[in-house]
CSV table of C-alpha atoms and ligand atoms in Angstrom, one decimal:
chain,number,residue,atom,x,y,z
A,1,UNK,CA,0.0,0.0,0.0
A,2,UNK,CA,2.4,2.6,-1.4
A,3,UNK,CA,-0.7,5.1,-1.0
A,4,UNK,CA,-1.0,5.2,2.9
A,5,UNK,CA,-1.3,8.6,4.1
A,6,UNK,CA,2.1,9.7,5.2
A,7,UNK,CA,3.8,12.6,6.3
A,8,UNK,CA,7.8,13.1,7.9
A,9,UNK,CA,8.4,13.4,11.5
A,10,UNK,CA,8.8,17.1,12.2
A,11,UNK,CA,13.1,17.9,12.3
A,12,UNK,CA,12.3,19.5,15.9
A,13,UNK,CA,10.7,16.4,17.0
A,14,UNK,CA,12.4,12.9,18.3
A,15,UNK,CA,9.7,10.9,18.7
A,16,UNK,CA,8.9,7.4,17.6
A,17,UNK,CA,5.4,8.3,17.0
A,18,UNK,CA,4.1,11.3,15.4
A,19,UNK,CA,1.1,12.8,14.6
A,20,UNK,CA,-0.3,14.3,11.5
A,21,UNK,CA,0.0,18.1,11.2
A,22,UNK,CA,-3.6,18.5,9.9
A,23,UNK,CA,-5.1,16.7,12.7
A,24,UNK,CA,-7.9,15.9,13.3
A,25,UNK,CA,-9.1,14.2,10.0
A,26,UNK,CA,-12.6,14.2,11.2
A,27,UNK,CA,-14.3,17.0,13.3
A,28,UNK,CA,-17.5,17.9,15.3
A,29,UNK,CA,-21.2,16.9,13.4
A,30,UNK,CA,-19.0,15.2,10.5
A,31,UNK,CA,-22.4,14.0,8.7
A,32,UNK,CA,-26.3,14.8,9.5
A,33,UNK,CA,-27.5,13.2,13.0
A,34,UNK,CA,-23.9,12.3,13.8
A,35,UNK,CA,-22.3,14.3,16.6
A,36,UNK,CA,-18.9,12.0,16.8
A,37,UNK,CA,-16.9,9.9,14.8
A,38,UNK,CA,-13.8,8.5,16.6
A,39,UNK,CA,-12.2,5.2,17.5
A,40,UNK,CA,-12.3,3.7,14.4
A,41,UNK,CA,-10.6,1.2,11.7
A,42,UNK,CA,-9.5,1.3,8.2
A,43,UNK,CA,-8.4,-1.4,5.6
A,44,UNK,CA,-6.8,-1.4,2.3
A,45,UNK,CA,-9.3,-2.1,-0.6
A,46,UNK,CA,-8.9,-2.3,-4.0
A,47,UNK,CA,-6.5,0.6,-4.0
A,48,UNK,CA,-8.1,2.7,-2.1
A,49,UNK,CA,-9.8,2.4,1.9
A,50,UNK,CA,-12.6,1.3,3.3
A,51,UNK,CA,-13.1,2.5,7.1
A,52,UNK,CA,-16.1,1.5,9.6
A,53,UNK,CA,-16.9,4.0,11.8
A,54,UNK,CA,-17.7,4.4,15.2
A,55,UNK,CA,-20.5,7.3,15.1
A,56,UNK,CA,-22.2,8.7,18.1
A,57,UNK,CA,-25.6,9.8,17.0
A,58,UNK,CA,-27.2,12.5,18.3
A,59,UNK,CA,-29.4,10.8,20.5
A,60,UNK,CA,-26.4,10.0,22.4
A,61,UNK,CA,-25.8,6.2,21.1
A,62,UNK,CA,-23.1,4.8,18.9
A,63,UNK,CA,-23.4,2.7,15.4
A,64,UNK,CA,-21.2,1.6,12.9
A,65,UNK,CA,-21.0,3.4,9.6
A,66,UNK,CA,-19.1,2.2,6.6
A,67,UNK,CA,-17.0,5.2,4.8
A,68,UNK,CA,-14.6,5.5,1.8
A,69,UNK,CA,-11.8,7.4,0.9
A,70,UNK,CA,-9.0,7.7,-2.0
A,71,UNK,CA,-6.1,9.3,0.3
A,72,UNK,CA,-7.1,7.8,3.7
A,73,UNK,CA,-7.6,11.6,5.0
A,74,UNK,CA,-10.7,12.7,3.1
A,75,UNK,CA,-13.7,10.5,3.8
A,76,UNK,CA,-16.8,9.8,2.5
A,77,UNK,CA,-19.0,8.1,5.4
A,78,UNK,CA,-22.5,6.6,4.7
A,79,UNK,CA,-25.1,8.4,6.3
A,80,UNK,CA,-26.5,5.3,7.0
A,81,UNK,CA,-25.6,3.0,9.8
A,82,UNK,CA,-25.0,-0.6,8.7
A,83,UNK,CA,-27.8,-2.8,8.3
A,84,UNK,CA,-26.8,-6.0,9.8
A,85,UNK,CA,-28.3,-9.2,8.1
A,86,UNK,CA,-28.3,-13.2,9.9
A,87,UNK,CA,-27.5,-15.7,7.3
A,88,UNK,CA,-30.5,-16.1,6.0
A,89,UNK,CA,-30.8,-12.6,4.8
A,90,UNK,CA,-33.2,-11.8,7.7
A,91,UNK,CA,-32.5,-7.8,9.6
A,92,UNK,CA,-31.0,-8.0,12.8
A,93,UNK,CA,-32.3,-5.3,15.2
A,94,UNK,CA,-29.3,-2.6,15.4
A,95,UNK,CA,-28.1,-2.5,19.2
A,96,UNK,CA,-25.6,-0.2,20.2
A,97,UNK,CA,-22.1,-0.2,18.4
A,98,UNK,CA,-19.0,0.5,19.1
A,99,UNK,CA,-14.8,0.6,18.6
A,100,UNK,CA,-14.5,-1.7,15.8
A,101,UNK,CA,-11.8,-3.3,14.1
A,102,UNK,CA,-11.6,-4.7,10.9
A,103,UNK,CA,-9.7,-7.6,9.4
A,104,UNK,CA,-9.3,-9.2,6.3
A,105,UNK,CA,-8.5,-13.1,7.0
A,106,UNK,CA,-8.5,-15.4,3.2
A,107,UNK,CA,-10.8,-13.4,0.9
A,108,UNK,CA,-13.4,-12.3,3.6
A,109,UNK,CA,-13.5,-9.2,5.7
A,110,UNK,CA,-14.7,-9.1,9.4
A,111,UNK,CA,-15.6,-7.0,12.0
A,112,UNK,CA,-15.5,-7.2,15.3
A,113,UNK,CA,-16.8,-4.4,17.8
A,114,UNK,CA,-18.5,-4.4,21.4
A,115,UNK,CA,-22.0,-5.4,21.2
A,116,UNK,CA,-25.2,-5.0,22.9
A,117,UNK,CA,-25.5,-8.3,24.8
A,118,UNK,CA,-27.4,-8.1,28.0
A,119,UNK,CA,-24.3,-5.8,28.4
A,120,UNK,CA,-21.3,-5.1,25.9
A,121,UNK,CA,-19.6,-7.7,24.3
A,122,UNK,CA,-17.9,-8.7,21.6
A,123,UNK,CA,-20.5,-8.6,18.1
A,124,UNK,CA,-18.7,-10.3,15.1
A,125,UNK,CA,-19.8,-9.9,11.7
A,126,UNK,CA,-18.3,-10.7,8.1
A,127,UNK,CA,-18.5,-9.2,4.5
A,128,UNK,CA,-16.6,-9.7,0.9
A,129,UNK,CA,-18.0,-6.5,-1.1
A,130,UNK,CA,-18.9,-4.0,1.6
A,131,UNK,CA,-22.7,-4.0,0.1
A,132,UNK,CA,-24.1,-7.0,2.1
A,133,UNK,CA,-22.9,-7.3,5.9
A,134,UNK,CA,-23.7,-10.7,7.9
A,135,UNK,CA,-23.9,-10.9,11.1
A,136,UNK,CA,-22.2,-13.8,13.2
A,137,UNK,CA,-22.5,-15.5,16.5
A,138,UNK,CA,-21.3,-12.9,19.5
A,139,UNK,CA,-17.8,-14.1,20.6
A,140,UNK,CA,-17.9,-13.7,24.0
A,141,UNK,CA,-20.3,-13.5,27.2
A,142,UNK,CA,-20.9,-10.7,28.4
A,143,UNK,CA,-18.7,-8.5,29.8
A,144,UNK,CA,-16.1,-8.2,27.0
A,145,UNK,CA,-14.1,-5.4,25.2
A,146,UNK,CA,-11.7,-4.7,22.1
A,147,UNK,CA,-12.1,-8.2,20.6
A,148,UNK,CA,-9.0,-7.6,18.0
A,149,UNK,CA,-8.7,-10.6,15.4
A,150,UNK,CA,-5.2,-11.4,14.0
A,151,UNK,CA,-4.9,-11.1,10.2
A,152,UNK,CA,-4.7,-15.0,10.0
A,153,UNK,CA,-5.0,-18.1,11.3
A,154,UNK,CA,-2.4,-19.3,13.5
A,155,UNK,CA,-1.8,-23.2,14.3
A,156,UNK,CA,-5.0,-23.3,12.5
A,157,UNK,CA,-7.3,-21.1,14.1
A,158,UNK,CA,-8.6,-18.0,14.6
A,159,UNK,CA,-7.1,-15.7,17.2
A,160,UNK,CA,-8.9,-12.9,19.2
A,161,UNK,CA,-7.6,-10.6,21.7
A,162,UNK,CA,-10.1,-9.6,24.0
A,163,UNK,CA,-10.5,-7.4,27.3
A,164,UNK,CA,-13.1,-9.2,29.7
A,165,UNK,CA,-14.6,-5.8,31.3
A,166,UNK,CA,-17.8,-5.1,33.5
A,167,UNK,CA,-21.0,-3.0,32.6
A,168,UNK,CA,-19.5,0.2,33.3
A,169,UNK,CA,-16.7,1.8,33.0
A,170,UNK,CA,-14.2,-1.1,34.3
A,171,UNK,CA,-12.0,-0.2,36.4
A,172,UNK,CA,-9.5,-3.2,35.7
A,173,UNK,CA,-8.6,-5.1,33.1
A,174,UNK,CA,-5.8,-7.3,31.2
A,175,UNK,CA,-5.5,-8.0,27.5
A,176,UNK,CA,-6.5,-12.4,26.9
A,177,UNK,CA,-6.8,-14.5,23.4
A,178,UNK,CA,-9.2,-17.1,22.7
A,179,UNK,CA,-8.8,-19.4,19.8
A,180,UNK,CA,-12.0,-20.6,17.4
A,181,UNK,CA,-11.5,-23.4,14.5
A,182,UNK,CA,-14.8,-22.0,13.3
A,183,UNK,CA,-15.0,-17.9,14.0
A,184,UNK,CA,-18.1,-19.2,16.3
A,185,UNK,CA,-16.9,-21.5,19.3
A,186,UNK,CA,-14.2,-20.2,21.1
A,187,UNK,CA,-11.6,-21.3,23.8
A,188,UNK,CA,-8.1,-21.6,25.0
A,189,UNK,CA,-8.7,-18.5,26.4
A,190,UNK,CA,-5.0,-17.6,27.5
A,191,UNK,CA,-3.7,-14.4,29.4
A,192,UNK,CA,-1.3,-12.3,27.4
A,193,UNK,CA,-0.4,-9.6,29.4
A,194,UNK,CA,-1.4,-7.7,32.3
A,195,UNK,CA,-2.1,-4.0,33.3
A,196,UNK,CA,1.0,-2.8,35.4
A,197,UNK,CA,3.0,-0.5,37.4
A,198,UNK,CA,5.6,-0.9,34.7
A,199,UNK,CA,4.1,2.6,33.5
A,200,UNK,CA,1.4,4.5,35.6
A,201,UNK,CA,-0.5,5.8,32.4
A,202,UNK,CA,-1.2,1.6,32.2
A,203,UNK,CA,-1.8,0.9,35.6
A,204,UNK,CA,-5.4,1.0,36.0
A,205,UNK,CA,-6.2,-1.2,32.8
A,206,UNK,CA,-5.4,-2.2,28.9
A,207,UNK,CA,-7.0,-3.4,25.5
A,208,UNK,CA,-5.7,-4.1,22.3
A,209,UNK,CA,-5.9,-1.2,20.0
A,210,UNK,CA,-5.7,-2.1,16.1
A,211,UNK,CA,-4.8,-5.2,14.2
A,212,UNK,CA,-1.5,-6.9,15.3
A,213,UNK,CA,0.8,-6.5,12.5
A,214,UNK,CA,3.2,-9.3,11.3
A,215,UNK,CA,6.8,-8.6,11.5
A,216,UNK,CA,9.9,-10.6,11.3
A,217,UNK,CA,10.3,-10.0,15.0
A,218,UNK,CA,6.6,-11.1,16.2
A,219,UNK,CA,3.4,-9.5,15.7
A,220,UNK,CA,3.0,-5.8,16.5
A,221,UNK,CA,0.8,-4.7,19.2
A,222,UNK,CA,-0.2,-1.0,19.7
A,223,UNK,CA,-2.7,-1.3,22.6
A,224,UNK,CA,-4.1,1.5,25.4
A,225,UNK,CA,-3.2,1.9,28.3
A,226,UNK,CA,-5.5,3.8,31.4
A,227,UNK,CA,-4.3,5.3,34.7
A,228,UNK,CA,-6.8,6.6,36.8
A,229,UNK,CA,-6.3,10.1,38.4
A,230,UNK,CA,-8.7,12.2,40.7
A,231,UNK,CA,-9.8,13.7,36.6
A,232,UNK,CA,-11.1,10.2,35.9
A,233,UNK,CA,-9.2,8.0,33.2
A,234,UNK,CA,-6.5,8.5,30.9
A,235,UNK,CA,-6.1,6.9,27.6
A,236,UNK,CA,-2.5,6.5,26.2
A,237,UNK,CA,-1.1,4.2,23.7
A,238,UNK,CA,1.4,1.7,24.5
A,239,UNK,CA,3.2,-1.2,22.0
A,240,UNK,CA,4.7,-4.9,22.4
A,241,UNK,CA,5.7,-7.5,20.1
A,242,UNK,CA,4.0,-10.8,20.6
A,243,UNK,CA,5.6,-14.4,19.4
A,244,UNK,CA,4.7,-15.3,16.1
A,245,UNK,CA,3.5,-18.7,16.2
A,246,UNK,CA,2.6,-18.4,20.4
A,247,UNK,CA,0.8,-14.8,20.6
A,248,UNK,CA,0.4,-15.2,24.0
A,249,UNK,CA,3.4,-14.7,25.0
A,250,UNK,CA,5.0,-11.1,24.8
A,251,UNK,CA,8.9,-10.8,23.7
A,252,UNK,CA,9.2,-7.2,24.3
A,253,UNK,CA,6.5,-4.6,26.1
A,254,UNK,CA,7.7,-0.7,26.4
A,255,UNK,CA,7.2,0.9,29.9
A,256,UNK,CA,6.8,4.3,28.6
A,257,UNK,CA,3.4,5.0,26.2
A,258,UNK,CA,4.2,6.0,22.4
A,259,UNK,CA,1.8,8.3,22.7
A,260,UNK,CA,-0.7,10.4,25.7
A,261,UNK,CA,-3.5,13.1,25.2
A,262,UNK,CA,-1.3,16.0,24.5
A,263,UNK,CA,-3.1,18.0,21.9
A,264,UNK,CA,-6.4,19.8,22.2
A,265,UNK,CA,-8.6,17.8,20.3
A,266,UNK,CA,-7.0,14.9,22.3
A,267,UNK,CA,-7.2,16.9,25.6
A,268,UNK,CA,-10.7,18.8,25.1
A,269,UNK,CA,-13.9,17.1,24.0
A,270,UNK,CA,-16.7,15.5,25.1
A,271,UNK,CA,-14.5,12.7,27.1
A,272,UNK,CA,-11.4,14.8,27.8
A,273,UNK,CA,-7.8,12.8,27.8
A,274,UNK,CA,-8.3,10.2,25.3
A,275,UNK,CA,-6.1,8.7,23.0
A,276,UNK,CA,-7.4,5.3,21.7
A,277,UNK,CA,-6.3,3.4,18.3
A,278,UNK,CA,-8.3,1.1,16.7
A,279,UNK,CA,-6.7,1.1,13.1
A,280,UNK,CA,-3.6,0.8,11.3
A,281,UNK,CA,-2.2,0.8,7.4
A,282,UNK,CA,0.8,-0.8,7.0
A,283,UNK,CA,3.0,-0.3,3.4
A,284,UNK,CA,5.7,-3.3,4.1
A,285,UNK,CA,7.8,-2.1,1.5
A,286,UNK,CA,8.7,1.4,3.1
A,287,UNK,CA,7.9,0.1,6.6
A,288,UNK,CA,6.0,2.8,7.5
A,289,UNK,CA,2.3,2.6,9.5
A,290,UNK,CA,-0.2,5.0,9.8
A,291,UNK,CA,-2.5,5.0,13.1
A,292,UNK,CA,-5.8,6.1,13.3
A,293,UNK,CA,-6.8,6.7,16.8
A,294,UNK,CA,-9.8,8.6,18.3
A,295,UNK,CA,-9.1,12.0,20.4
A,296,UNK,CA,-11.4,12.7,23.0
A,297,UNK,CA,-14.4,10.7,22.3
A,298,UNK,CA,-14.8,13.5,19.3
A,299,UNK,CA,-12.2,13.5,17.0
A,300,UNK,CA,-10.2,11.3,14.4
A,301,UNK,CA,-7.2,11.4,14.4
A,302,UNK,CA,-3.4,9.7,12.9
A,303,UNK,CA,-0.5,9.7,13.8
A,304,UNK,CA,2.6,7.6,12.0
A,305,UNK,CA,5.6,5.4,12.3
A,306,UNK,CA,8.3,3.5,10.6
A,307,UNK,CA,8.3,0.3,11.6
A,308,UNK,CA,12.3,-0.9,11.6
A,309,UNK,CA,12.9,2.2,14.5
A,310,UNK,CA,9.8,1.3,16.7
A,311,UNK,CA,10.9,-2.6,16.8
A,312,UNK,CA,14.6,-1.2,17.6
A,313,UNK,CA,12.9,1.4,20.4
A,314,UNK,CA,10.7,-1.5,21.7
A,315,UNK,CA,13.6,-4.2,22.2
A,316,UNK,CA,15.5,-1.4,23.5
A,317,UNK,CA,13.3,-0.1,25.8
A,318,UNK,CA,11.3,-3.2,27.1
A,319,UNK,CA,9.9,-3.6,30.5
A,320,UNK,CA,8.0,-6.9,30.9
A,321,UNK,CA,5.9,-7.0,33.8
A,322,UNK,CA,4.1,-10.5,33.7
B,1,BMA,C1,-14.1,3.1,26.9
B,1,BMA,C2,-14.8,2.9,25.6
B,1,BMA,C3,-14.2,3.8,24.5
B,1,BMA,C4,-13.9,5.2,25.0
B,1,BMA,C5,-13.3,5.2,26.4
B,1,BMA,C6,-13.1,6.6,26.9
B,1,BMA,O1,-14.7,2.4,27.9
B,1,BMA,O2,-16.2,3.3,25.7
B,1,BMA,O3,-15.0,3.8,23.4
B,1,BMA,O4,-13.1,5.9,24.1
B,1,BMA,O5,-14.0,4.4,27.3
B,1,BMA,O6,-14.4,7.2,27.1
């Protein structure tokens, strides 16, 4: 994906992550009866992207929204929510929606965001042309957040992180994986790493952000991170690298987040001091990766790395805390 949006880290700054100049990509009211659209995920398609959207309507809830865009900046979201459909073509009734990711695993493209389930949990659903979107069996009991898929199987089966989570607003929490044959039973359930003192802006709890990314030293993790101070929480962004063929087990973890609410669409809005990623393009060739994140429970937002220095900071810098 030569075509990711992409810009150069500022020559004043140092950091391994950076974030785009024009930020944010999406703003306040970005389409009629939508208020917010933030914490949401992007994929490569047919040249171009395809994102789904988290989108706080106005009467306070969140859906999902499909959107597309040439450049990756400049989008073009449906004013429609997504109209779920079982497999037998049959509507399912639209429950609250929201944080998804999206993954494209052997010709079909899923999506997997927290669900309305006698509380939130994981909601799975699948699609091949982005017209027709199919509804699949809920992954999880409730409570469960930030079900992240990996981008293929692995000892043959499916892989989610998840972030089992009460009916509020959690105050705990540690990033697990479960394992399905099928992308409907699933087990093995395995702890991969824990909230920790390691760095205070993680201490409180974590979840996997966007989809791990396959390197030649493991699979890349960006995650967030939440401390809570007498403010309420704070979302930061963290990183690891997992084992390739054992993704339960973390290689390296950095003690210090890649990136905190800094900025003021990160650190004014209508949930102040967010940062939280739920996407990321990766062009192998140059190395570089482009995160999407959402700011403040309002905004879109990206910010961008190059993939060689961050597994070089990461090693470097690792604190495991397990
Ligand atoms: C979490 C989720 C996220 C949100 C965050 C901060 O529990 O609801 O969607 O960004 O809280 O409000």
């Amino acid at each position: 994906m030569p075509n990711i949006p992409w810009e150069k880290r500022p020559s004043d700054s140092s950091n391994i992550v950076w974030r785009y100049s024009k930020n944010p990509i999406i703003n306040w009211n970005p389409i009629p009866g939508v208020a917010r659209i933030f914490n949401s995920a992007v994929i490569p398609h047919n040249g171009e992207f395809i994102g789904i959207f988290r989108a706080d309507h106005r009467n306070g809830r969140p859906y999902l929204h499909a959107g597309r865009s040439k450049d990756g900046i400049n989008w073009q979201i449906d004013t429609d929510k997504i109209n779920w459909i079982d497999k037998n073509g049959n509507p399912v009734p639209p429950g609250y929606a929201y944080d998804p990711r999206i993954v494209k695993i052997e010709n079909t493209y899923y999506v997997t965001w927290c669900t309305e389930f006698y509380g939130p949990t994981i909601g799975v659903g699948m699609t091949k042309d982005f017209k027709s979107f199919i509804r699949l069996e809920n992954a999880f009991l409730p409570f469960n957040r930030n079900g992240v898929l990996f981008p293929r199987k692995i000892n043959g089966n499916y892989i989610m992180l998840n972030r089992p989570s009460d009916i509020g607003h959690t105050p705990f929490g540690d990033i697990f994986l479960s394992e399905s044959p099928d992308m409907q039973y699933w087990g093995r359930h395995r702890h991969v790493m824990g909230k920790g003192d390691i760095g205070w802006w993680q201490s409180t709890k974590i979840g996997a952000g966007p989809i791990p990314i396959e390197t030649t030293e493991g699979w890349l993790l960006f995650y967030h991170g939440v401390i809570c101070t007498c403010n309420g929480f704070v979302y930061s962004m963290g990183t690891a690298l997992l084992d390739i063929n054992q993704p339960d087990k973390v290689l390296y973890r950095t003690g210090d987040y890649l990136l905190t609410p800094e900025l003021e669409y990160e650190t004014v809005g209508f949930v102040p001091n967010v940062v939280f990623p739920c996407g990321a393009l990766y062009d192998a060739d140059t190395g570089r990766i482009t995160i999407y994140y959402g700011a403040a429970d309002t905004y879109t937002a990206i910010a961008f790395t190059q993939v060689d220095e961050l597994i070089y900071y990461i090693k470097e810098n690792s604190v495991i805390d397990e």
